[in-house]
Amino acid sequence: MADLDEVLADVRRGMIPAHIYNDAEIFRLEKERLFSRAWLFVAHESEIPQAGDYVVRRVLDDSFIISRDQSGEIHAMFNMCLHRGMQVCRAEQGNASHFRCPYHGWSYRNDGRIVGLPFHKEAYGGEAGFSKKGQTLLPAPAMDVYNGLIFISMDPEAPPLVDYLGDFAFYIDYYTKQSPSGIELRGPQRWRVKANWKIGAENFAGDMYHTPQTHTSVVEIGLFREPKAEKRKDGNTYWAGRGGGTTYKLPEGSLEERLRYIGYPDEMIKRMKDMWSDAQLEVVGRDGFMISAASAFPNMSFVHNWPKVEEDSDDVLPFISLRTWVPISEDETEVYSWFAVDKEAPEEFKDLSYKAYLMCFGSTGMFEQDDVENWVSLTSTAGGSMAKRLLLNSRMGMLKDDSPVVEALSPEQFAGPGVAHVGYGEYNQRHLLEEWAAHLEQGPVAVKSHQVGVGAEQEGTV
Ligand code: FES
Ligand SMILES: [Fe+2]
C-alpha cells in the first residue's frame, strides 16, 4: 500500500486514492483503528420488546446476543461460550430464559450469568476449583442507547453515545421520534454485496448527484415526484456532529401543508408537532426542507422518502428505513436493512409505508438494485493495479482555492445545526472520509482479557 500519511493527506484535500475502496491493508487498519472505537448500531429496543427476547447480530468478525433479561434490562453479550468457545446461540432471534451451549452443555441466563455447568463438582471441584459466581458471557465493551437505537463500541473508553453523535442526533429524531412511543421495526432483511462498505455510507450521506442518472428508470415510471435532477438540487446537504444527510426542498406552505404534501396523515402531524423542538419544526415549516437519506459515521444509514404506492392515484406515502453496512472484507459488505415506522401510526399507514419501503429499498427494491450495480463495479475496479495510480476528484462544491461554490446556508435559511449547502456537492462524502482519516491515524485500542473462572483481568492491546 502507498504510504498511509500520503493517503490521508490526499483524502483530506478531497482527492481520493481509488484503491481505498478495495485494499486489504486499508481494511486491516479500519478494523484495528476505526471499528475498534466507533459506536456501531446493532438493534432497536422494539426488536426485543418482551423479557427473554433476543436477536443475534454480527459486528465485523464478532457475533453478539442482544437480549432483554427478566427485569427488562438490555444486554449485548459476545456470543462465545466461556468454556471452549462454541457459539452459544445459533438462532438469529427468539425468546429464551437461558442459552445452553451445544458443545458441552454450559448454560447461561439471558443476562449472561452462568447457571449450569455439567459435573461442576466432579470435573472442577465445585466452586473451590471454578467459581461460577460473577461469571458471565463477555459483555460488549460498551453499550448505549439513543431513541431506542442500541449501539455498541469495542472501546470501553468510548465517549457517551450522545456526545459521539453530537448534533447529528437532531436529525435522527425525524426518523425515530415522531410520537412518544417511538418507532417499531420490521426485518432486518440481510444480504451481501460485493462492494466496499464505505461506498454505501458515502452515497446515503450526501450523493444527491447520482439520483437523476442512476435512478432514471424510477423517475421515468413516475414512482416519485421528486428525484428529477432539477428537484434534487433544490435540496440541501447538511453535516452535523458525526453524521450528515440530504434533504428535499418542499413547495411553499405551512408546516402542516408540507407534511401533508409528503403523505403524513393529520393525526401523525399533530404528534410530530408535540415531539419536535422549535428548530426541528422550523427546518420543515419555515425553511421547507425535509430530510431524506443520511449516514451516521461510520456505517449506519437512514432513508426517508415518499413514493406513490397505488396505481391509479397521485397520492404519495412516506417510509423510513434504517440500515447498516457491515464489512465482511475489503470487497464485501453485509447489508442489514430495517423498515421503521412510528408505533402510533394508523395500521393502514404502516402497511402502505411498508410496501413503499419494499418497492424502493428492500432487498429487491428498485433503488437498491440500481445503486448496488454501481458499487460492485466500482469496488472490483478499485482492486486492480491501475487504481493505485488514480486520485479521484471528490471536491464537488469547492473551487480550486477550497472556497465554496455556493455559500453555506445561514441560520435564517436553515434552522438545523451543522453546515448546510443547497445544491450538488460532495461536502458530506468529504466529512465522512475526514472522520475515517482521523480514526486511521490513531493507534490500536488497549484491551483487557477476561480470564474465565480464575480471577483478575489481564491487560494488553490488539
Ligand atoms: S464449549 Fe460451550 S460448553 Fe463446552
Ligand atoms: Fe441511490
JSON list of N, CA and C in Angstrom, two decimals, residues 239-306:
[
{"chain": "A", "resi": 239, "resn": "TRP", "atom": "N", "xyz": [-24.17, 18.62, 7.32]},
{"chain": "A", "resi": 239, "resn": "TRP", "atom": "CA", "xyz": [-23.31, 17.76, 8.13]},
{"chain": "A", "resi": 239, "resn": "TRP", "atom": "C", "xyz": [-23.29, 18.33, 9.54]},
{"chain": "A", "resi": 240, "resn": "ALA", "atom": "N", "xyz": [-23.53, 17.48, 10.53]},
{"chain": "A", "resi": 240, "resn": "ALA", "atom": "CA", "xyz": [-23.60, 17.95, 11.92]},
{"chain": "A", "resi": 240, "resn": "ALA", "atom": "C", "xyz": [-23.09, 16.84, 12.82]},
{"chain": "A", "resi": 241, "resn": "GLY", "atom": "N", "xyz": [-22.12, 17.14, 13.68]},
{"chain": "A", "resi": 241, "resn": "GLY", "atom": "CA", "xyz": [-21.59, 16.10, 14.57]},
{"chain": "A", "resi": 241, "resn": "GLY", "atom": "C", "xyz": [-21.01, 14.96, 13.74]},
{"chain": "A", "resi": 242, "resn": "ARG", "atom": "N", "xyz": [-21.42, 13.73, 14.06]},
{"chain": "A", "resi": 242, "resn": "ARG", "atom": "CA", "xyz": [-20.84, 12.59, 13.34]},
{"chain": "A", "resi": 242, "resn": "ARG", "atom": "C", "xyz": [-21.76, 12.02, 12.27]},
{"chain": "A", "resi": 243, "resn": "GLY", "atom": "N", "xyz": [-22.51, 12.91, 11.62]},
{"chain": "A", "resi": 243, "resn": "GLY", "atom": "CA", "xyz": [-23.34, 12.40, 10.54]},
{"chain": "A", "resi": 243, "resn": "GLY", "atom": "C", "xyz": [-23.80, 13.53, 9.64]},
{"chain": "A", "resi": 244, "resn": "GLY", "atom": "N", "xyz": [-24.37, 13.14, 8.52]},
{"chain": "A", "resi": 244, "resn": "GLY", "atom": "CA", "xyz": [-24.88, 14.14, 7.59]},
{"chain": "A", "resi": 244, "resn": "GLY", "atom": "C", "xyz": [-25.85, 13.49, 6.64]},
{"chain": "A", "resi": 245, "resn": "GLY", "atom": "N", "xyz": [-26.60, 14.33, 5.95]},
{"chain": "A", "resi": 245, "resn": "GLY", "atom": "CA", "xyz": [-27.59, 13.76, 5.05]},
{"chain": "A", "resi": 245, "resn": "GLY", "atom": "C", "xyz": [-28.06, 14.75, 4.01]},
{"chain": "A", "resi": 246, "resn": "THR", "atom": "N", "xyz": [-29.09, 14.33, 3.31]},
{"chain": "A", "resi": 246, "resn": "THR", "atom": "CA", "xyz": [-29.63, 15.09, 2.19]},
{"chain": "A", "resi": 246, "resn": "THR", "atom": "C", "xyz": [-31.08, 15.48, 2.51]},
{"chain": "A", "resi": 247, "resn": "THR", "atom": "N", "xyz": [-31.53, 16.54, 1.90]},
{"chain": "A", "resi": 247, "resn": "THR", "atom": "CA", "xyz": [-32.93, 16.95, 2.08]},
{"chain": "A", "resi": 247, "resn": "THR", "atom": "C", "xyz": [-33.54, 17.28, 0.72]},
{"chain": "A", "resi": 248, "resn": "TYR", "atom": "N", "xyz": [-34.85, 17.30, 0.71]},
{"chain": "A", "resi": 248, "resn": "TYR", "atom": "CA", "xyz": [-35.59, 17.82, -0.44]},
{"chain": "A", "resi": 248, "resn": "TYR", "atom": "C", "xyz": [-36.18, 19.18, -0.07]},
{"chain": "A", "resi": 249, "resn": "LYS", "atom": "N", "xyz": [-36.29, 20.05, -1.05]},
{"chain": "A", "resi": 249, "resn": "LYS", "atom": "CA", "xyz": [-37.00, 21.32, -0.84]},
{"chain": "A", "resi": 249, "resn": "LYS", "atom": "C", "xyz": [-38.48, 21.06, -1.10]},
{"chain": "A", "resi": 250, "resn": "LEU", "atom": "N", "xyz": [-39.30, 21.47, -0.17]},
{"chain": "A", "resi": 250, "resn": "LEU", "atom": "CA", "xyz": [-40.75, 21.25, -0.30]},
{"chain": "A", "resi": 250, "resn": "LEU", "atom": "C", "xyz": [-41.40, 22.50, -0.90]},
{"chain": "A", "resi": 251, "resn": "PRO", "atom": "N", "xyz": [-42.56, 22.33, -1.54]},
{"chain": "A", "resi": 251, "resn": "PRO", "atom": "CA", "xyz": [-43.26, 23.51, -2.06]},
{"chain": "A", "resi": 251, "resn": "PRO", "atom": "C", "xyz": [-43.67, 24.45, -0.94]},
{"chain": "A", "resi": 252, "resn": "GLU", "atom": "N", "xyz": [-43.96, 25.69, -1.30]},
{"chain": "A", "resi": 252, "resn": "GLU", "atom": "CA", "xyz": [-44.42, 26.69, -0.30]},
{"chain": "A", "resi": 252, "resn": "GLU", "atom": "C", "xyz": [-45.62, 26.14, 0.46]},
{"chain": "A", "resi": 253, "resn": "GLY", "atom": "N", "xyz": [-45.72, 26.55, 1.73]},
{"chain": "A", "resi": 253, "resn": "GLY", "atom": "CA", "xyz": [-46.88, 26.13, 2.51]},
{"chain": "A", "resi": 253, "resn": "GLY", "atom": "C", "xyz": [-46.56, 26.14, 3.99]},
{"chain": "A", "resi": 254, "resn": "SER", "atom": "N", "xyz": [-47.56, 25.89, 4.80]},
{"chain": "A", "resi": 254, "resn": "SER", "atom": "CA", "xyz": [-47.35, 25.83, 6.25]},
{"chain": "A", "resi": 254, "resn": "SER", "atom": "C", "xyz": [-46.70, 24.49, 6.60]},
{"chain": "A", "resi": 255, "resn": "LEU", "atom": "N", "xyz": [-46.31, 24.35, 7.86]},
{"chain": "A", "resi": 255, "resn": "LEU", "atom": "CA", "xyz": [-45.76, 23.08, 8.34]},
{"chain": "A", "resi": 255, "resn": "LEU", "atom": "C", "xyz": [-46.72, 21.93, 8.02]},
{"chain": "A", "resi": 256, "resn": "GLU", "atom": "N", "xyz": [-47.98, 22.14, 8.36]},
{"chain": "A", "resi": 256, "resn": "GLU", "atom": "CA", "xyz": [-48.99, 21.08, 8.15]},
{"chain": "A", "resi": 256, "resn": "GLU", "atom": "C", "xyz": [-49.10, 20.74, 6.67]},
{"chain": "A", "resi": 257, "resn": "GLU", "atom": "N", "xyz": [-49.16, 21.78, 5.84]},
{"chain": "A", "resi": 257, "resn": "GLU", "atom": "CA", "xyz": [-49.32, 21.53, 4.40]},
{"chain": "A", "resi": 257, "resn": "GLU", "atom": "C", "xyz": [-48.11, 20.77, 3.84]},
{"chain": "A", "resi": 258, "resn": "ARG", "atom": "N", "xyz": [-46.95, 21.13, 4.36]},
{"chain": "A", "resi": 258, "resn": "ARG", "atom": "CA", "xyz": [-45.73, 20.48, 3.84]},
{"chain": "A", "resi": 258, "resn": "ARG", "atom": "C", "xyz": [-45.67, 19.02, 4.27]},
{"chain": "A", "resi": 259, "resn": "LEU", "atom": "N", "xyz": [-46.08, 18.74, 5.50]},
{"chain": "A", "resi": 259, "resn": "LEU", "atom": "CA", "xyz": [-46.06, 17.34, 5.94]},
{"chain": "A", "resi": 259, "resn": "LEU", "atom": "C", "xyz": [-47.16, 16.54, 5.24]},
{"chain": "A", "resi": 260, "resn": "ARG", "atom": "N", "xyz": [-48.28, 17.20, 4.96]},
{"chain": "A", "resi": 260, "resn": "ARG", "atom": "CA", "xyz": [-49.34, 16.53, 4.20]},
{"chain": "A", "resi": 260, "resn": "ARG", "atom": "C", "xyz": [-48.87, 16.24, 2.77]},
{"chain": "A", "resi": 261, "resn": "TYR", "atom": "N", "xyz": [-48.09, 17.16, 2.23]},
{"chain": "A", "resi": 261, "resn": "TYR", "atom": "CA", "xyz": [-47.59, 17.03, 0.85]},
{"chain": "A", "resi": 261, "resn": "TYR", "atom": "C", "xyz": [-46.79, 15.73, 0.67]},
{"chain": "A", "resi": 262, "resn": "ILE", "atom": "N", "xyz": [-46.08, 15.32, 1.72]},
{"chain": "A", "resi": 262, "resn": "ILE", "atom": "CA", "xyz": [-45.30, 14.09, 1.59]},
{"chain": "A", "resi": 262, "resn": "ILE", "atom": "C", "xyz": [-46.06, 12.88, 2.13]},
{"chain": "A", "resi": 263, "resn": "GLY", "atom": "N", "xyz": [-47.33, 13.09, 2.50]},
{"chain": "A", "resi": 263, "resn": "GLY", "atom": "CA", "xyz": [-48.21, 11.94, 2.76]},
{"chain": "A", "resi": 263, "resn": "GLY", "atom": "C", "xyz": [-48.49, 11.61, 4.21]},
{"chain": "A", "resi": 264, "resn": "TYR", "atom": "N", "xyz": [-48.09, 12.48, 5.13]},
{"chain": "A", "resi": 264, "resn": "TYR", "atom": "CA", "xyz": [-48.41, 12.18, 6.54]},
{"chain": "A", "resi": 264, "resn": "TYR", "atom": "C", "xyz": [-49.85, 12.57, 6.86]},
{"chain": "A", "resi": 265, "resn": "PRO", "atom": "N", "xyz": [-50.59, 11.66, 7.50]},
{"chain": "A", "resi": 265, "resn": "PRO", "atom": "CA", "xyz": [-51.95, 12.00, 7.91]},
{"chain": "A", "resi": 265, "resn": "PRO", "atom": "C", "xyz": [-51.93, 12.98, 9.09]},
{"chain": "A", "resi": 266, "resn": "ASP", "atom": "N", "xyz": [-53.04, 13.72, 9.24]},
{"chain": "A", "resi": 266, "resn": "ASP", "atom": "CA", "xyz": [-53.08, 14.80, 10.24]},
{"chain": "A", "resi": 266, "resn": "ASP", "atom": "C", "xyz": [-52.79, 14.33, 11.66]},
{"chain": "A", "resi": 267, "resn": "GLU", "atom": "N", "xyz": [-53.24, 13.12, 12.01]},
{"chain": "A", "resi": 267, "resn": "GLU", "atom": "CA", "xyz": [-53.02, 12.69, 13.40]},
{"chain": "A", "resi": 267, "resn": "GLU", "atom": "C", "xyz": [-51.53, 12.48, 13.67]},
{"chain": "A", "resi": 268, "resn": "MET", "atom": "N", "xyz": [-50.78, 12.05, 12.67]},
{"chain": "A", "resi": 268, "resn": "MET", "atom": "CA", "xyz": [-49.33, 11.90, 12.86]},
{"chain": "A", "resi": 268, "resn": "MET", "atom": "C", "xyz": [-48.65, 13.27, 12.93]},
{"chain": "A", "resi": 269, "resn": "ILE", "atom": "N", "xyz": [-49.12, 14.18, 12.09]},
{"chain": "A", "resi": 269, "resn": "ILE", "atom": "CA", "xyz": [-48.55, 15.54, 12.08]},
{"chain": "A", "resi": 269, "resn": "ILE", "atom": "C", "xyz": [-48.73, 16.20, 13.45]},
{"chain": "A", "resi": 270, "resn": "LYS", "atom": "N", "xyz": [-49.89, 15.97, 14.04]},
{"chain": "A", "resi": 270, "resn": "LYS", "atom": "CA", "xyz": [-50.17, 16.56, 15.36]},
{"chain": "A", "resi": 270, "resn": "LYS", "atom": "C", "xyz": [-49.15, 16.06, 16.38]},
{"chain": "A", "resi": 271, "resn": "ARG", "atom": "N", "xyz": [-48.85, 14.77, 16.33]},
{"chain": "A", "resi": 271, "resn": "ARG", "atom": "CA", "xyz": [-47.88, 14.22, 17.30]},
{"chain": "A", "resi": 271, "resn": "ARG", "atom": "C", "xyz": [-46.46, 14.74, 17.02]},
{"chain": "A", "resi": 272, "resn": "MET", "atom": "N", "xyz": [-46.11, 14.85, 15.73]},
{"chain": "A", "resi": 272, "resn": "MET", "atom": "CA", "xyz": [-44.77, 15.38, 15.40]},
{"chain": "A", "resi": 272, "resn": "MET", "atom": "C", "xyz": [-44.61, 16.78, 15.97]},
{"chain": "A", "resi": 273, "resn": "LYS", "atom": "N", "xyz": [-45.68, 17.58, 15.88]},
{"chain": "A", "resi": 273, "resn": "LYS", "atom": "CA", "xyz": [-45.59, 18.96, 16.39]},
{"chain": "A", "resi": 273, "resn": "LYS", "atom": "C", "xyz": [-45.33, 18.96, 17.90]},
{"chain": "A", "resi": 274, "resn": "ASP", "atom": "N", "xyz": [-45.85, 17.96, 18.58]},
{"chain": "A", "resi": 274, "resn": "ASP", "atom": "CA", "xyz": [-45.60, 17.86, 20.03]},
{"chain": "A", "resi": 274, "resn": "ASP", "atom": "C", "xyz": [-44.20, 17.35, 20.35]},
{"chain": "A", "resi": 275, "resn": "MET", "atom": "N", "xyz": [-43.66, 16.52, 19.47]},
{"chain": "A", "resi": 275, "resn": "MET", "atom": "CA", "xyz": [-42.40, 15.84, 19.76]},
{"chain": "A", "resi": 275, "resn": "MET", "atom": "C", "xyz": [-41.17, 16.65, 19.37]},
{"chain": "A", "resi": 276, "resn": "TRP", "atom": "N", "xyz": [-41.29, 17.39, 18.29]},
{"chain": "A", "resi": 276, "resn": "TRP", "atom": "CA", "xyz": [-40.10, 18.04, 17.73]},
{"chain": "A", "resi": 276, "resn": "TRP", "atom": "C", "xyz": [-39.87, 19.41, 18.35]},
{"chain": "A", "resi": 277, "resn": "SER", "atom": "N", "xyz": [-38.59, 19.78, 18.47]},
{"chain": "A", "resi": 277, "resn": "SER", "atom": "CA", "xyz": [-38.24, 21.08, 19.04]},
{"chain": "A", "resi": 277, "resn": "SER", "atom": "C", "xyz": [-38.62, 22.18, 18.04]},
{"chain": "A", "resi": 278, "resn": "ASP", "atom": "N", "xyz": [-38.58, 23.42, 18.52]},
{"chain": "A", "resi": 278, "resn": "ASP", "atom": "CA", "xyz": [-38.90, 24.55, 17.63]},
{"chain": "A", "resi": 278, "resn": "ASP", "atom": "C", "xyz": [-37.99, 24.53, 16.40]},
{"chain": "A", "resi": 279, "resn": "ALA", "atom": "N", "xyz": [-36.70, 24.29, 16.63]},
{"chain": "A", "resi": 279, "resn": "ALA", "atom": "CA", "xyz": [-35.76, 24.29, 15.49]},
{"chain": "A", "resi": 279, "resn": "ALA", "atom": "C", "xyz": [-36.07, 23.13, 14.54]},
{"chain": "A", "resi": 280, "resn": "GLN", "atom": "N", "xyz": [-36.42, 21.96, 15.11]},
{"chain": "A", "resi": 280, "resn": "GLN", "atom": "CA", "xyz": [-36.76, 20.83, 14.24]},
{"chain": "A", "resi": 280, "resn": "GLN", "atom": "C", "xyz": [-38.00, 21.14, 13.40]},
{"chain": "A", "resi": 281, "resn": "LEU", "atom": "N", "xyz": [-38.96, 21.82, 13.99]},
{"chain": "A", "resi": 281, "resn": "LEU", "atom": "CA", "xyz": [-40.16, 22.18, 13.24]},
{"chain": "A", "resi": 281, "resn": "LEU", "atom": "C", "xyz": [-39.86, 23.27, 12.20]},
{"chain": "A", "resi": 282, "resn": "GLU", "atom": "N", "xyz": [-38.95, 24.17, 12.55]},
{"chain": "A", "resi": 282, "resn": "GLU", "atom": "CA", "xyz": [-38.61, 25.26, 11.63]},
{"chain": "A", "resi": 282, "resn": "GLU", "atom": "C", "xyz": [-37.96, 24.77, 10.35]},
{"chain": "A", "resi": 283, "resn": "VAL", "atom": "N", "xyz": [-37.13, 23.73, 10.48]},
{"chain": "A", "resi": 283, "resn": "VAL", "atom": "CA", "xyz": [-36.46, 23.18, 9.29]},
{"chain": "A", "resi": 283, "resn": "VAL", "atom": "C", "xyz": [-37.50, 22.82, 8.23]},
{"chain": "A", "resi": 284, "resn": "VAL", "atom": "N", "xyz": [-38.62, 22.27, 8.67]},
{"chain": "A", "resi": 284, "resn": "VAL", "atom": "CA", "xyz": [-39.68, 21.86, 7.74]},
{"chain": "A", "resi": 284, "resn": "VAL", "atom": "C", "xyz": [-40.63, 23.02, 7.46]},
{"chain": "A", "resi": 285, "resn": "GLY", "atom": "N", "xyz": [-41.17, 23.59, 8.53]},
{"chain": "A", "resi": 285, "resn": "GLY", "atom": "CA", "xyz": [-42.26, 24.57, 8.38]},
{"chain": "A", "resi": 285, "resn": "GLY", "atom": "C", "xyz": [-41.81, 25.91, 7.87]},
{"chain": "A", "resi": 286, "resn": "ARG", "atom": "N", "xyz": [-40.68, 26.42, 8.37]},
{"chain": "A", "resi": 286, "resn": "ARG", "atom": "CA", "xyz": [-40.22, 27.74, 7.95]},
{"chain": "A", "resi": 286, "resn": "ARG", "atom": "C", "xyz": [-39.31, 27.64, 6.73]},
{"chain": "A", "resi": 287, "resn": "ASP", "atom": "N", "xyz": [-38.33, 26.68, 6.79]},
{"chain": "A", "resi": 287, "resn": "ASP", "atom": "CA", "xyz": [-37.30, 26.62, 5.75]},
{"chain": "A", "resi": 287, "resn": "ASP", "atom": "C", "xyz": [-37.69, 25.73, 4.56]},
{"chain": "A", "resi": 288, "resn": "GLY", "atom": "N", "xyz": [-38.64, 24.82, 4.79]},
{"chain": "A", "resi": 288, "resn": "GLY", "atom": "CA", "xyz": [-39.14, 23.99, 3.69]},
{"chain": "A", "resi": 288, "resn": "GLY", "atom": "C", "xyz": [-38.22, 22.87, 3.27]},
{"chain": "A", "resi": 289, "resn": "PHE", "atom": "N", "xyz": [-37.38, 22.36, 4.19]},
{"chain": "A", "resi": 289, "resn": "PHE", "atom": "CA", "xyz": [-36.53, 21.22, 3.85]},
{"chain": "A", "resi": 289, "resn": "PHE", "atom": "C", "xyz": [-37.03, 19.97, 4.58]},
{"chain": "A", "resi": 290, "resn": "MET", "atom": "N", "xyz": [-37.07, 18.86, 3.89]},
{"chain": "A", "resi": 290, "resn": "MET", "atom": "CA", "xyz": [-37.43, 17.59, 4.53]},
{"chain": "A", "resi": 290, "resn": "MET", "atom": "C", "xyz": [-36.30, 16.59, 4.38]},
{"chain": "A", "resi": 291, "resn": "ILE", "atom": "N", "xyz": [-35.91, 15.99, 5.49]},
{"chain": "A", "resi": 291, "resn": "ILE", "atom": "CA", "xyz": [-34.79, 15.05, 5.49]},
{"chain": "A", "resi": 291, "resn": "ILE", "atom": "C", "xyz": [-35.11, 13.84, 4.59]},
{"chain": "A", "resi": 292, "resn": "SER", "atom": "N", "xyz": [-34.05, 13.36, 3.95]},
{"chain": "A", "resi": 292, "resn": "SER", "atom": "CA", "xyz": [-34.19, 12.18, 3.08]},
{"chain": "A", "resi": 292, "resn": "SER", "atom": "C", "xyz": [-33.17, 11.14, 3.53]},
{"chain": "A", "resi": 293, "resn": "ALA", "atom": "N", "xyz": [-32.13, 10.85, 2.72]},
{"chain": "A", "resi": 293, "resn": "ALA", "atom": "CA", "xyz": [-31.13, 9.86, 3.13]},
{"chain": "A", "resi": 293, "resn": "ALA", "atom": "C", "xyz": [-30.08, 10.52, 4.01]},
{"chain": "A", "resi": 294, "resn": "ALA", "atom": "N", "xyz": [-29.45, 9.72, 4.89]},
{"chain": "A", "resi": 294, "resn": "ALA", "atom": "CA", "xyz": [-28.40, 10.25, 5.77]},
{"chain": "A", "resi": 294, "resn": "ALA", "atom": "C", "xyz": [-27.51, 9.09, 6.23]},
{"chain": "A", "resi": 295, "resn": "SER", "atom": "N", "xyz": [-26.34, 9.41, 6.74]},
{"chain": "A", "resi": 295, "resn": "SER", "atom": "CA", "xyz": [-25.46, 8.40, 7.34]},
{"chain": "A", "resi": 295, "resn": "SER", "atom": "C", "xyz": [-24.86, 8.94, 8.62]},
{"chain": "A", "resi": 296, "resn": "ALA", "atom": "N", "xyz": [-24.77, 8.06, 9.62]},
{"chain": "A", "resi": 296, "resn": "ALA", "atom": "CA", "xyz": [-24.03, 8.36, 10.84]},
{"chain": "A", "resi": 296, "resn": "ALA", "atom": "C", "xyz": [-22.72, 7.60, 10.73]},
{"chain": "A", "resi": 297, "resn": "PHE", "atom": "N", "xyz": [-21.62, 8.29, 10.98]},
{"chain": "A", "resi": 297, "resn": "PHE", "atom": "CA", "xyz": [-20.31, 7.66, 10.87]},
{"chain": "A", "resi": 297, "resn": "PHE", "atom": "C", "xyz": [-20.20, 6.52, 11.90]},
{"chain": "A", "resi": 298, "resn": "PRO", "atom": "N", "xyz": [-19.70, 5.34, 11.58]},
{"chain": "A", "resi": 298, "resn": "PRO", "atom": "CA", "xyz": [-19.16, 5.02, 10.27]},
{"chain": "A", "resi": 298, "resn": "PRO", "atom": "C", "xyz": [-20.14, 4.32, 9.32]},
{"chain": "A", "resi": 299, "resn": "ASN", "atom": "N", "xyz": [-21.06, 3.50, 9.83]},
{"chain": "A", "resi": 299, "resn": "ASN", "atom": "CA", "xyz": [-21.72, 2.60, 8.88]},
{"chain": "A", "resi": 299, "resn": "ASN", "atom": "C", "xyz": [-23.20, 2.43, 9.09]},
{"chain": "A", "resi": 300, "resn": "MET", "atom": "N", "xyz": [-23.87, 3.47, 9.63]},
{"chain": "A", "resi": 300, "resn": "MET", "atom": "CA", "xyz": [-25.32, 3.38, 9.74]},
{"chain": "A", "resi": 300, "resn": "MET", "atom": "C", "xyz": [-25.96, 4.41, 8.82]},
{"chain": "A", "resi": 301, "resn": "SER", "atom": "N", "xyz": [-27.00, 4.01, 8.12]},
{"chain": "A", "resi": 301, "resn": "SER", "atom": "CA", "xyz": [-27.67, 4.96, 7.24]},
{"chain": "A", "resi": 301, "resn": "SER", "atom": "C", "xyz": [-29.17, 4.98, 7.49]},
{"chain": "A", "resi": 302, "resn": "PHE", "atom": "N", "xyz": [-29.79, 6.04, 7.02]},
{"chain": "A", "resi": 302, "resn": "PHE", "atom": "CA", "xyz": [-31.22, 6.27, 7.18]},
{"chain": "A", "resi": 302, "resn": "PHE", "atom": "C", "xyz": [-31.80, 6.65, 5.81]},
{"chain": "A", "resi": 303, "resn": "VAL", "atom": "N", "xyz": [-33.07, 6.31, 5.60]},
{"chain": "A", "resi": 303, "resn": "VAL", "atom": "CA", "xyz": [-33.75, 6.79, 4.39]},
{"chain": "A", "resi": 303, "resn": "VAL", "atom": "C", "xyz": [-35.14, 7.26, 4.78]},
{"chain": "A", "resi": 304, "resn": "HIS", "atom": "N", "xyz": [-35.59, 8.31, 4.14]},
{"chain": "A", "resi": 304, "resn": "HIS", "atom": "CA", "xyz": [-36.96, 8.78, 4.29]},
{"chain": "A", "resi": 304, "resn": "HIS", "atom": "C", "xyz": [-37.36, 9.28, 2.92]},
{"chain": "A", "resi": 305, "resn": "ASN", "atom": "N", "xyz": [-38.39, 8.67, 2.36]},
{"chain": "A", "resi": 305, "resn": "ASN", "atom": "CA", "xyz": [-38.83, 9.11, 1.05]},
{"chain": "A", "resi": 305, "resn": "ASN", "atom": "C", "xyz": [-40.33, 8.86, 0.92]},
{"chain": "A", "resi": 306, "resn": "TRP", "atom": "N", "xyz": [-40.92, 9.30, -0.19]},
{"chain": "A", "resi": 306, "resn": "TRP", "atom": "CA", "xyz": [-42.38, 9.26, -0.25]},
{"chain": "A", "resi": 306, "resn": "TRP", "atom": "C", "xyz": [-42.84, 8.98, -1.69]}
]
